[in-house]
C-alpha cells in the first residue's frame, strides 16, 4: 500500500467535497429539469414523481423511498398531479389504506413530451464528458449513494 501523501485530503475533507459537489450538481440538474419539464406543463418535482411510476404503480411511501424524498413531499406532489388529471390513485390489493399511485394517459403523454429535450441534453452531456467517463461517473455516484445509505441504517458500523 502506498504511503499517504502529506497533502492528501483527509476523510472529513473528502466527505465535505463530495457533499458540496453533490449539492451543486443537484442544483444544476434541477435547473435543467425545470427547463425541460416546463413546456410539458410539469415541474421538475412533478416529473420526478411521475417518472417513479412509469413502469409500475407504487405507494407514496414506495416512491419516497425510491427517490430519497420525504413521504410528505411526495404526497403533496402526487395530490397535485391527481388534481391536474396527470395521475390517479388506484386500489392496492396488498394494503387497503395505502393506495397505489399511477400516471394517467395524460401524465404519460406529458412525460413523453419531455423526451426530445431530455435526449438532446443527454447527448450533449455524453459528448462533453465522453460516454465511458459518464458511465464511470454514474457508477461511482451509485456506489457513493449506496455507501452513504448503508451508513445511515440503524446499527451501521457497530
Short mmCIF file of C-alpha atoms in Angstrom, two decimals:
data_model
loop_
_atom_site.label_atom_id
_atom_site.label_comp_id
_atom_site.label_asym_id
_atom_site.label_seq_id
_atom_site.Cartn_x
_atom_site.Cartn_y
_atom_site.Cartn_z
CA UNK A 1 0.00 0.00 0.00
CA UNK A 2 1.35 3.41 -0.97
CA UNK A 3 2.12 5.90 1.78
CA UNK A 4 -0.36 8.71 2.11
CA UNK A 5 0.88 11.99 0.71
CA UNK A 6 1.16 14.81 3.28
CA UNK A 7 -1.16 16.92 1.09
CA UNK A 8 -3.76 14.21 0.53
CA UNK A 9 -7.19 15.26 1.80
CA UNK A 10 -8.43 13.54 4.92
CA UNK A 11 -11.74 11.71 5.17
CA UNK A 12 -13.56 14.74 6.56
CA UNK A 13 -12.39 16.95 3.66
CA UNK A 14 -13.41 14.27 1.17
CA UNK A 15 -16.88 13.98 2.73
CA UNK A 16 -17.33 17.76 2.60
CA UNK A 17 -16.14 17.84 -1.01
CA UNK A 18 -18.50 15.04 -2.01
CA UNK A 19 -21.44 16.68 -0.24
CA UNK A 20 -20.82 20.16 -1.65
CA UNK A 21 -20.30 18.78 -5.15
CA UNK A 22 -23.49 16.72 -4.94
CA UNK A 23 -25.44 19.78 -3.74
CA UNK A 24 -24.06 21.81 -6.66
CA UNK A 25 -24.86 19.02 -9.12
CA UNK A 26 -28.36 18.59 -7.69
CA UNK A 27 -28.99 22.30 -8.17
CA UNK A 28 -27.84 22.16 -11.78
CA UNK A 29 -29.88 19.01 -12.50
CA UNK A 30 -32.98 20.65 -11.00
CA UNK A 31 -32.49 23.78 -13.14
CA UNK A 32 -32.09 21.67 -16.29
CA UNK A 33 -35.08 19.50 -15.33
CA UNK A 34 -37.26 22.58 -14.70
CA UNK A 35 -36.38 23.94 -18.16
CA UNK A 36 -37.16 20.58 -19.80
CA UNK A 37 -40.39 19.98 -17.87
CA UNK A 38 -41.91 23.46 -18.25
CA UNK A 39 -43.02 23.09 -21.91
CA UNK A 40 -44.80 19.82 -20.97
CA UNK A 41 -46.75 21.60 -18.20
CA UNK A 42 -44.73 19.95 -15.43
CA UNK A 43 -42.21 20.97 -12.80
CA UNK A 44 -39.06 19.02 -12.01
CA UNK A 45 -40.70 17.63 -8.85
CA UNK A 46 -43.83 16.52 -10.71
CA UNK A 47 -41.72 14.93 -13.45
CA UNK A 48 -39.66 13.14 -10.80
CA UNK A 49 -42.72 11.69 -9.06
CA UNK A 50 -44.39 10.68 -12.34
CA UNK A 51 -41.11 9.16 -13.51
CA UNK A 52 -41.03 6.90 -10.47
CA UNK A 53 -44.25 5.17 -11.56
CA UNK A 54 -43.84 4.95 -15.34
CA UNK A 55 -43.24 1.19 -15.23
CA UNK A 56 -45.39 0.18 -12.27
CA UNK A 57 -47.71 1.87 -9.77
CA UNK A 58 -46.23 2.44 -6.30
CA UNK A 59 -47.46 3.72 -2.98
CA UNK A 60 -46.46 7.24 -1.98
CA UNK A 61 -44.12 5.72 0.63
CA UNK A 62 -42.57 3.48 -2.02
CA UNK A 63 -41.92 6.47 -4.28
CA UNK A 64 -40.38 8.39 -1.37
CA UNK A 65 -38.01 5.51 -0.58
CA UNK A 66 -37.01 5.06 -4.23
CA UNK A 67 -36.42 8.78 -4.79
CA UNK A 68 -34.83 9.67 -1.44
CA UNK A 69 -37.62 12.14 -0.68
CA UNK A 70 -39.92 12.58 2.29
CA UNK A 71 -43.30 10.89 2.16
CA UNK A 72 -44.97 14.25 2.83
CA UNK A 73 -43.25 15.92 -0.15
CA UNK A 74 -44.24 13.05 -2.44
CA UNK A 75 -47.82 13.14 -1.09
CA UNK A 76 -48.16 16.87 -1.84
CA UNK A 77 -46.78 16.42 -5.37
CA UNK A 78 -48.88 13.30 -6.01
CA UNK A 79 -52.04 15.11 -4.92
CA UNK A 80 -51.24 18.00 -7.29
CA UNK A 81 -50.68 15.55 -10.16
CA UNK A 82 -54.01 13.86 -9.43
CA UNK A 83 -55.67 17.27 -9.35
CA UNK A 84 -54.20 18.05 -12.78
CA UNK A 85 -55.50 14.76 -14.16
CA UNK A 86 -51.95 13.54 -14.79
CA UNK A 87 -52.09 10.70 -12.25
CA UNK A 88 -54.57 8.69 -10.23
CA UNK A 89 -54.80 6.68 -7.04
CA UNK A 90 -55.76 3.04 -7.51
CA UNK A 91 -56.80 0.38 -5.01
CA UNK A 92 -53.89 -1.58 -3.57
CA UNK A 93 -54.63 -5.29 -3.15
CA UNK A 94 -51.75 -5.59 -0.68
CA UNK A 95 -52.88 -2.73 1.60
CA UNK A 96 -56.37 -1.26 1.88
CA UNK A 97 -55.24 2.20 3.09
CA UNK A 98 -52.04 2.74 1.08
CA UNK A 99 -53.32 3.40 -2.43
CA UNK A 100 -51.17 2.84 -5.50
CA UNK A 101 -50.19 5.93 -7.47
CA UNK A 102 -50.04 5.69 -11.27
CA UNK A 103 -49.89 8.04 -14.25
CA UNK A 104 -52.93 8.60 -16.44
CA UNK A 105 -52.65 8.66 -20.23
CA UNK A 106 -52.32 12.45 -19.96
CA UNK A 107 -49.47 12.05 -17.49
CA UNK A 108 -47.69 9.59 -19.74
CA UNK A 109 -48.10 11.99 -22.66
CA UNK A 110 -46.62 14.85 -20.61
CA UNK A 111 -43.56 12.77 -19.72
CA UNK A 112 -43.18 11.64 -23.35
CA UNK A 113 -43.24 15.33 -24.32
CA UNK A 114 -40.05 15.85 -22.32
CA UNK A 115 -38.28 13.03 -24.19
CA UNK A 116 -36.78 15.05 -27.06
CA UNK A 117 -35.25 17.73 -24.79
CA UNK A 118 -34.04 15.02 -22.39
CA UNK A 119 -32.41 13.08 -25.23
CA UNK A 120 -30.76 16.19 -26.65
CA UNK A 121 -29.31 17.20 -23.28
CA UNK A 122 -28.15 13.63 -22.60
CA UNK A 123 -26.32 13.57 -25.94
CA UNK A 124 -24.64 16.92 -25.19
CA UNK A 125 -23.56 15.72 -21.75
CA UNK A 126 -22.16 12.46 -23.15
CA UNK A 127 -20.28 14.46 -25.80
CA UNK A 128 -18.89 16.84 -23.16
CA UNK A 129 -17.64 14.08 -20.85
CA UNK A 130 -17.28 11.15 -23.19
CA UNK A 131 -19.71 8.24 -22.84
CA UNK A 132 -17.25 6.00 -21.00
CA UNK A 133 -16.34 8.68 -18.44
CA UNK A 134 -20.02 9.49 -17.94
CA UNK A 135 -20.77 5.79 -17.33
CA UNK A 136 -17.90 5.55 -14.80
CA UNK A 137 -19.16 8.69 -13.06
CA UNK A 138 -22.69 7.33 -12.80
CA UNK A 139 -21.37 4.06 -11.35
CA UNK A 140 -19.21 5.95 -8.82
CA UNK A 141 -22.22 8.04 -7.81
CA UNK A 142 -24.30 4.88 -7.30
CA UNK A 143 -21.59 3.34 -5.13
CA UNK A 144 -21.32 6.55 -3.09
CA UNK A 145 -25.12 6.69 -2.61
CA UNK A 146 -25.18 3.02 -1.58
CA UNK A 147 -22.32 3.56 0.91
CA UNK A 148 -23.99 6.61 2.48
CA UNK A 149 -27.31 4.75 2.73
CA UNK A 150 -25.65 1.76 4.35
CA UNK A 151 -24.07 4.02 6.97
CA UNK A 152 -27.44 5.65 7.75
CA UNK A 153 -29.05 2.33 8.64
CA UNK A 154 -29.56 1.57 12.32
CA UNK A 155 -26.64 -0.27 13.92
CA UNK A 156 -24.38 0.55 10.93
CA UNK A 157 -20.74 0.28 11.80
CA UNK A 158 -21.38 -1.42 15.14
#
